[in-house]
mmCIF file of C-alpha atoms and ligand atoms in Angstrom:
data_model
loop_
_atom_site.group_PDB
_atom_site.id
_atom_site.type_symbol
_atom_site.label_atom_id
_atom_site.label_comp_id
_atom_site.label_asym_id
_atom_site.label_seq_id
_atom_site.Cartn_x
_atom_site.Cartn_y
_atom_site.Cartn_z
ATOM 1 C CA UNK H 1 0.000 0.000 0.000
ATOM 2 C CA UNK H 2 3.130 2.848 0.665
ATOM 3 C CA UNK H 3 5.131 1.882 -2.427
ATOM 4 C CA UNK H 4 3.862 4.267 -4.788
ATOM 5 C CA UNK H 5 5.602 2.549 -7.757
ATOM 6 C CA UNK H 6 3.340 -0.102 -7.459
ATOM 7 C CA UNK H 7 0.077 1.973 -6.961
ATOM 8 C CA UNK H 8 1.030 4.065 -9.690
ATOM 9 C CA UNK H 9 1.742 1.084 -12.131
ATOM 10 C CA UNK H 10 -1.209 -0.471 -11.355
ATOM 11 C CA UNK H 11 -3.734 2.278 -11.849
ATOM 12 C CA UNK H 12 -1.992 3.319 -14.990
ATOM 13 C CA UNK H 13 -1.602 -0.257 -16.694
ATOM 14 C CA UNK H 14 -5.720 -0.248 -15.512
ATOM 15 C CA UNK H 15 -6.714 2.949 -17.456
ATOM 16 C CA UNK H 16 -5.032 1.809 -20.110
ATOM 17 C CA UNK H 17 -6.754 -1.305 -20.306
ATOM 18 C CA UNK H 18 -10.048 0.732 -19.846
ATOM 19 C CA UNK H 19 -9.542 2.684 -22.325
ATOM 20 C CA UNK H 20 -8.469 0.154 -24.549
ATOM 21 C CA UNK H 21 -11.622 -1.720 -24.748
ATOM 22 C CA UNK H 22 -13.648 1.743 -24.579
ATOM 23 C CA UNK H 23 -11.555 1.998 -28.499
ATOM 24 C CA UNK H 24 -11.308 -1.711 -29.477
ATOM 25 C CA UNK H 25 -14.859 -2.117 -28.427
ATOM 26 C CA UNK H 26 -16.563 1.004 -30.746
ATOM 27 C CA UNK H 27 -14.020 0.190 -33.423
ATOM 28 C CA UNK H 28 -15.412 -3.483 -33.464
ATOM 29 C CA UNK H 29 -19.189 -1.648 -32.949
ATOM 30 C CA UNK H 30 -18.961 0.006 -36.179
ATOM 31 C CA UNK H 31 -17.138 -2.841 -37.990
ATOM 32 C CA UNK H 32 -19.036 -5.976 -36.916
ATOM 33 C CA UNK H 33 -22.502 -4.001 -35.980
ATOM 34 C CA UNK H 34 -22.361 -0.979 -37.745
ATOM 35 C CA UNK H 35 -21.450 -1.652 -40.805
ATOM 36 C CA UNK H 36 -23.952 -3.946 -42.173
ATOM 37 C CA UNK H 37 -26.571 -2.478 -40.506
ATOM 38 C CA UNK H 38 -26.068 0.767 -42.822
ATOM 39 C CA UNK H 39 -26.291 -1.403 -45.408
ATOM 40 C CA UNK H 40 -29.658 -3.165 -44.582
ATOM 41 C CA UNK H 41 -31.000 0.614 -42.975
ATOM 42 C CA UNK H 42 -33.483 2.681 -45.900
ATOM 43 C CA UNK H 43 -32.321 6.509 -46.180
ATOM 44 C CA UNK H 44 -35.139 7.364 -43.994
ATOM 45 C CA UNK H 45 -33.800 5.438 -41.229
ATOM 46 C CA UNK H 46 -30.506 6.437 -41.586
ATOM 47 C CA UNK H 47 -31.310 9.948 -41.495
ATOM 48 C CA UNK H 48 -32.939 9.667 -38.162
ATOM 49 C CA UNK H 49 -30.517 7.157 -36.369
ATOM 50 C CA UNK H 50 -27.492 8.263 -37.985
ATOM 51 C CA UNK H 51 -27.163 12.367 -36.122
ATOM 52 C CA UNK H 52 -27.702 10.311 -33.022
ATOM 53 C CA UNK H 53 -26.128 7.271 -32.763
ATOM 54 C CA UNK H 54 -22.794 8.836 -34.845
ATOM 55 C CA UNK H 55 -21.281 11.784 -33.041
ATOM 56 C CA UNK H 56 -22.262 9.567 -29.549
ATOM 57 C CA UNK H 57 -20.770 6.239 -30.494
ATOM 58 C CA UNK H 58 -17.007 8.310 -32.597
ATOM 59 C CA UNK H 59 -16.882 10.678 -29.020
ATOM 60 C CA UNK H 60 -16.100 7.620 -27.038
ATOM 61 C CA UNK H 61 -14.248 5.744 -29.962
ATOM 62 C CA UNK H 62 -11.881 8.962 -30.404
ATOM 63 C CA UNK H 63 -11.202 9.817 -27.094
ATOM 64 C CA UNK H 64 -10.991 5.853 -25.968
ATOM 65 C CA UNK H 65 -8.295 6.206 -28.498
ATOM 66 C CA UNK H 66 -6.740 9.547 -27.220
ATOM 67 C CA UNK H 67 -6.451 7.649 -23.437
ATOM 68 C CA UNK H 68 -5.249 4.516 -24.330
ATOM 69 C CA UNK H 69 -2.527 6.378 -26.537
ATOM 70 C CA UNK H 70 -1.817 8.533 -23.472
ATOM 71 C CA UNK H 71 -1.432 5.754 -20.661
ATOM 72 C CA UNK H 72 0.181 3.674 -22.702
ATOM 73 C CA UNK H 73 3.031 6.539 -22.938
ATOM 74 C CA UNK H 74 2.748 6.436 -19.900
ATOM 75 C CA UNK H 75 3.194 2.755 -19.011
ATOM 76 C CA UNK H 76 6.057 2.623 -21.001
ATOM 77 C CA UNK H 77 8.035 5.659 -18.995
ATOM 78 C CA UNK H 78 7.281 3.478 -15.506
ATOM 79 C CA UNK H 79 8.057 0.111 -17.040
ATOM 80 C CA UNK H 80 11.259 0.391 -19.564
ATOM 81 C CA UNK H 81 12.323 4.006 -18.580
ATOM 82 C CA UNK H 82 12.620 3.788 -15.088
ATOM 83 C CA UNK H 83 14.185 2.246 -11.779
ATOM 84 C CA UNK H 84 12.297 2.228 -8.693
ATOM 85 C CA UNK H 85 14.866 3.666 -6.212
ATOM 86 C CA UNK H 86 17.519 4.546 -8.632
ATOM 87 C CA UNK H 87 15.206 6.969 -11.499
ATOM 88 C CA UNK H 88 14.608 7.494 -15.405
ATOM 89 C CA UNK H 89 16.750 6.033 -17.882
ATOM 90 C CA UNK H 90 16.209 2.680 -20.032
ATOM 91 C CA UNK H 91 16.551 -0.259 -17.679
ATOM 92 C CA UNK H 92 17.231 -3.812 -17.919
ATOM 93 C CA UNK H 93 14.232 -4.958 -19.011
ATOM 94 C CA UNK H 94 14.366 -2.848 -22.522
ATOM 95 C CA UNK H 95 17.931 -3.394 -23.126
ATOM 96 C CA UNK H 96 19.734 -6.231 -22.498
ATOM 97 C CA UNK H 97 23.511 -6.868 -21.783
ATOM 98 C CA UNK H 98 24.584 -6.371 -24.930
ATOM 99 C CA UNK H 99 23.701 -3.357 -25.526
ATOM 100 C CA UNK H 100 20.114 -4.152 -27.870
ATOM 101 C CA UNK H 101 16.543 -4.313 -27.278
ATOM 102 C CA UNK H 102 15.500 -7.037 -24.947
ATOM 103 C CA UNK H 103 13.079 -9.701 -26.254
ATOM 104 C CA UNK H 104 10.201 -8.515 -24.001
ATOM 105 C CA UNK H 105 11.360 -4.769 -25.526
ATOM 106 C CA UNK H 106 10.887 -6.209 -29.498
ATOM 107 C CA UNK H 107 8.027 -7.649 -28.623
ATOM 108 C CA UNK H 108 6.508 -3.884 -27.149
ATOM 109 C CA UNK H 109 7.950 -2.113 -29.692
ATOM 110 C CA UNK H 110 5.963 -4.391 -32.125
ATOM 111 C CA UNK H 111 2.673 -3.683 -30.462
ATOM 112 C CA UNK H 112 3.273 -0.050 -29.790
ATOM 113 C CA UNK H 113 3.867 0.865 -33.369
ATOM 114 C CA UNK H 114 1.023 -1.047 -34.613
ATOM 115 C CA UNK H 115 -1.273 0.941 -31.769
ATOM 116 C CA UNK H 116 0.464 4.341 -32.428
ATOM 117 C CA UNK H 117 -0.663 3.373 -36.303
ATOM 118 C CA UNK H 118 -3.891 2.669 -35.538
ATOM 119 C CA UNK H 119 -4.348 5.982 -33.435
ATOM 120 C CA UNK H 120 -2.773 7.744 -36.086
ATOM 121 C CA UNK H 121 -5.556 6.401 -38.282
ATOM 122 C CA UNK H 122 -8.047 7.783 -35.726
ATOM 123 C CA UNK H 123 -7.309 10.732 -35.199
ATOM 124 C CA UNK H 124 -5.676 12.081 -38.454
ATOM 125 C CA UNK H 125 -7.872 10.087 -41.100
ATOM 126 C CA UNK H 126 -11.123 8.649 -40.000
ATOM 127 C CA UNK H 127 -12.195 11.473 -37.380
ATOM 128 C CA UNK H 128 -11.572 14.325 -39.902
ATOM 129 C CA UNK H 129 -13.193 12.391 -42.187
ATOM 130 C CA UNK H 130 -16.614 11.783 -40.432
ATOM 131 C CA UNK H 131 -16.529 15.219 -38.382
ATOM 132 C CA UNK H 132 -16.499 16.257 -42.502
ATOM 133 C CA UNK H 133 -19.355 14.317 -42.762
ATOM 134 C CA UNK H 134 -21.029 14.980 -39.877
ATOM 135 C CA UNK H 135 -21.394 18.912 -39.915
ATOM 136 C CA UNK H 136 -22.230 18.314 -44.137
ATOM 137 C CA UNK H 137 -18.743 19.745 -45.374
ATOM 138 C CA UNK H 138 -18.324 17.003 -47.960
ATOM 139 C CA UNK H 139 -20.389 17.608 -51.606
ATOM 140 C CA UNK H 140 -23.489 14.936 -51.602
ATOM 141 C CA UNK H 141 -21.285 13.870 -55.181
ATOM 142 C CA UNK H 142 -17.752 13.053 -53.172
ATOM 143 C CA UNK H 143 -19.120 11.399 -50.115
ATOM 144 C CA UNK H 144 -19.193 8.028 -51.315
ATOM 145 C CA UNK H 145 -15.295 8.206 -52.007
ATOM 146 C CA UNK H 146 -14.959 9.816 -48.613
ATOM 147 C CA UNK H 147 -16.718 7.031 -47.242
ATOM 148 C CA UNK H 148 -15.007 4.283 -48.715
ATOM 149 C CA UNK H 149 -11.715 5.931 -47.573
ATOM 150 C CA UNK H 150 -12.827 5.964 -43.979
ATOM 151 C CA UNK H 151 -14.141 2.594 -44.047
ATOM 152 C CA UNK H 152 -11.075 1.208 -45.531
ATOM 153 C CA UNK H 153 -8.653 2.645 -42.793
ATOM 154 C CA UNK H 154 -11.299 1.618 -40.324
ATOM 155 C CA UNK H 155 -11.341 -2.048 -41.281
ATOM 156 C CA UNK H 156 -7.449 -1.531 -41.737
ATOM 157 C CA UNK H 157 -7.349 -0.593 -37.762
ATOM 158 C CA UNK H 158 -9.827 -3.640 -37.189
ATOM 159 C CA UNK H 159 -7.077 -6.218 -38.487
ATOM 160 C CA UNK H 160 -4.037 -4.673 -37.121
ATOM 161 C CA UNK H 161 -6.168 -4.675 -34.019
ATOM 162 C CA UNK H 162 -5.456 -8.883 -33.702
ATOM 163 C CA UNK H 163 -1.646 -8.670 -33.950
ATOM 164 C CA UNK H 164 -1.299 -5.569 -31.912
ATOM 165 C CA UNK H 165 -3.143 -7.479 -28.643
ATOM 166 C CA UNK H 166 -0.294 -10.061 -28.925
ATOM 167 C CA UNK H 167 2.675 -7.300 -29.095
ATOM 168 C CA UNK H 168 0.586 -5.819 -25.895
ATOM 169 C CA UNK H 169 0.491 -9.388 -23.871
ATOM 170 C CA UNK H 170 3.613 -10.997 -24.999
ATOM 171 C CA UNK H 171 6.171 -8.680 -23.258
ATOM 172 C CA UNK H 172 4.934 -9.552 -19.283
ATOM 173 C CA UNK H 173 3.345 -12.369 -19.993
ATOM 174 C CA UNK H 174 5.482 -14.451 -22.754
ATOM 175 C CA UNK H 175 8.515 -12.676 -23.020
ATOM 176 C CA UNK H 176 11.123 -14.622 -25.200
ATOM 177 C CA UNK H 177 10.932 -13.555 -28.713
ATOM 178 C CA UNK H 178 11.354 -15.322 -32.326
ATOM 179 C CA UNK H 179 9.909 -13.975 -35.902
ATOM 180 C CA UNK H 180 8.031 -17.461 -36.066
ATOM 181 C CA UNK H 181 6.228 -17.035 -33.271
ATOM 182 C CA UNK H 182 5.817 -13.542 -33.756
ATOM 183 C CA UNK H 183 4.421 -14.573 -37.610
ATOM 184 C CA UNK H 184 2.107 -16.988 -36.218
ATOM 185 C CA UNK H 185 1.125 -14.555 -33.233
ATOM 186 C CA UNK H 186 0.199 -11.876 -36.106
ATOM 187 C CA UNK H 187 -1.783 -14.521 -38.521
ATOM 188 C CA UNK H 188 -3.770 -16.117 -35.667
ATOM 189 C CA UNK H 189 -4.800 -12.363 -34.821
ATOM 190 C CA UNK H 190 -5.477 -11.832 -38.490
ATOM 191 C CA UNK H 191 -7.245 -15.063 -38.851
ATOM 192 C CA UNK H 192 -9.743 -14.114 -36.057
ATOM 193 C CA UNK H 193 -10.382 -10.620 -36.761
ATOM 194 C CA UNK H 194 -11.362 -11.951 -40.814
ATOM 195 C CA UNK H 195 -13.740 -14.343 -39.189
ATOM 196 C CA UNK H 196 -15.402 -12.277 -37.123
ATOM 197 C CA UNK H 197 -15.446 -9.552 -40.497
ATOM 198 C CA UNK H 198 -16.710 -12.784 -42.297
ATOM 199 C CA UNK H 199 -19.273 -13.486 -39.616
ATOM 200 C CA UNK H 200 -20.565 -9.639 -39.245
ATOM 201 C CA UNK H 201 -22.290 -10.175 -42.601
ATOM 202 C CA UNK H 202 -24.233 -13.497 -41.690
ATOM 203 C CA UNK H 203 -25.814 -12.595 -38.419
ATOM 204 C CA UNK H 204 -29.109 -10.858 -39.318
ATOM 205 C CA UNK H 205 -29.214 -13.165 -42.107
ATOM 206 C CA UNK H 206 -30.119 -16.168 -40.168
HETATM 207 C C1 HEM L 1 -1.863 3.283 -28.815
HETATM 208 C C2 HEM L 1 -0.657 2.902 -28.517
HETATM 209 C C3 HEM L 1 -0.336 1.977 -27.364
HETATM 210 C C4 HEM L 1 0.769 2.076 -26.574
HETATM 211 C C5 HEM L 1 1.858 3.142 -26.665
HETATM 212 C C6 HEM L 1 0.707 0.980 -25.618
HETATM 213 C C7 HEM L 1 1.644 0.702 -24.633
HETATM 214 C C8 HEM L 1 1.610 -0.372 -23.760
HETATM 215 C C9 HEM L 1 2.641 -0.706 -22.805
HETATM 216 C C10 HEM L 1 3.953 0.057 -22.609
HETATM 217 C C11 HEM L 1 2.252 -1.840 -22.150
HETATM 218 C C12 HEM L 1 3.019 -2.553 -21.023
HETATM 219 C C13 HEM L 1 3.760 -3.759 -21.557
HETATM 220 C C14 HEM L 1 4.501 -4.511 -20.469
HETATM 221 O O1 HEM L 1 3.908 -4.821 -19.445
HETATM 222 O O2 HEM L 1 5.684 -4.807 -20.665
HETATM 223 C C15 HEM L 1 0.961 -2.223 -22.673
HETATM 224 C C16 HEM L 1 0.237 -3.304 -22.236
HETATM 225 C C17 HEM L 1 -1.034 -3.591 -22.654
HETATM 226 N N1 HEM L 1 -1.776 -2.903 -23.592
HETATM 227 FE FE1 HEM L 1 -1.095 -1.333 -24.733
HETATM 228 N N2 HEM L 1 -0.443 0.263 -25.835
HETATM 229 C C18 HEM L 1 -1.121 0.839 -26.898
HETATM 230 C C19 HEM L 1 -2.340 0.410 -27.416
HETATM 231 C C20 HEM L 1 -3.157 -0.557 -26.843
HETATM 232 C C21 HEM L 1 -4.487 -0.886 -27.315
HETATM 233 C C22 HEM L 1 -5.224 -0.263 -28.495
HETATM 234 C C23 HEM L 1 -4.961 -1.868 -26.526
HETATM 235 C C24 HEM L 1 -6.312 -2.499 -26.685
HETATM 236 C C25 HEM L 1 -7.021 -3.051 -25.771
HETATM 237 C C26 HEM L 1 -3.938 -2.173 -25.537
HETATM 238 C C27 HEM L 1 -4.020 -3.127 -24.543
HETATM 239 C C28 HEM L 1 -3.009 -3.510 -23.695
HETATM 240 C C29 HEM L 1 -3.078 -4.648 -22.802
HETATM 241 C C30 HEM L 1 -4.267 -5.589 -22.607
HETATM 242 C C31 HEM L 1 -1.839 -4.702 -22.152
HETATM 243 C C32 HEM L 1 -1.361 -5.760 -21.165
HETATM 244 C C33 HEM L 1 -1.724 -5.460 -19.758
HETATM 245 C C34 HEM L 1 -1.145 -6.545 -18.854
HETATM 246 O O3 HEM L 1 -0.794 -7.623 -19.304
HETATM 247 O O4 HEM L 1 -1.051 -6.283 -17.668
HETATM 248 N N3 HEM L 1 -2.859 -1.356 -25.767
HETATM 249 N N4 HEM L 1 0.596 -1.319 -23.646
#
């Protein structure tokens, strides 16, 4: 309870998680859910559910993304960047004797740049794109380009989304690292995110 390390770490690596299923969750919401449901929706519909259930449902996805991003930073200063009791500076667990990255570091560098390119795809393509969208900025004779480009990164962010859990799990709770299980780590995630795309399109249909 009085080392603050601890408390700190914990809280932290909590928000993040928090916030991480706040994004993963709308991102699979409008992938899974949302997506086919336009489809089967008249224009009627869609112009009463859509000026609701839009700006609501991107808030949270946005800023689930903004927070995650954040504490993640975060999590990464109080893990790899610092020594309880001695301060800042890369410790032992992000570089090893010899002077490189650690496994357990490879493996968190994998997942953090596939998160910081999947935030990057928030918040400088898709959000721009439907805040566009939203306040009627695009010409009724682009938006279904502008719409297909936002879709695309979207589903784009839904399938990085399987290999970037692993490079999120693997440092504390796998550790050693090797390309072939890293491979097989990324096409498992693949593989499940496609069937759950796959399976988005038959439920309703049943
Ligand atoms: C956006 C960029 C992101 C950064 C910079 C980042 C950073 C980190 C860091 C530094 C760790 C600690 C790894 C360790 O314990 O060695 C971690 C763990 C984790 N992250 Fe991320 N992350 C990001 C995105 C995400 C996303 C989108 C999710 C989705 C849910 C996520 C979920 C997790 C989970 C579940 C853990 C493991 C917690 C545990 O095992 O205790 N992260 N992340």
């Amino acid at each position: 309870m009085t080392d603050w390390y601890s408390n700190i770490h914990l809280v932290v690596r909590w928000l993040h998680v928090i916030a991480g299923i706040t994004w993963i969750g709308h991102l699979y919401f409008f992938n899974f859910v949302n997506v086919p449901l336009q489809a089967a929706l008249e224009d009627a519909a869609k112009k009463a559910v859509n000026p609701q259930l839009m700006p609501r449902a991107l808030w949270w996805f946005r800023w689930g993304a903004m927070i995650t991003f954040l504490a993640g930073l975060t999590l990464f200063a109080l893990v790899y960047l610092y020594t309880p009791g001695v301060g800042f500076g890369p410790n032992s667990l992000l570089i090893g004797p010899g002077g490189g990255l650690t496994d357990r570091g490879i493996w968190i560098m994998l997942g953090m740049t596939l998160g910081f390119i999947m935030w990057f795809n928030v918040w400088m393509i898709i959000w721009p794109i439907q805040k566009r969208l939203l306040t009627g900025k695009v010409p009724a004779d682009q938006a279904p380009a502008v719409r297909k480009r936002a879709f695309l990164v979207s589903r784009a962010n839904t399938f990085l989304s399987g290999p970037m859990l692993f490079g999120m799990l693997a440092p504390s709770h796998y550790g050693t690292f090797n390309w072939p299980t890293a491979l097989v780590a990324a096409g498992l995630g693949l593989l499940a995110i496609g069937a759950s795309v796959r399976s988005s399109y038959q439920v309703g249909k049943l």
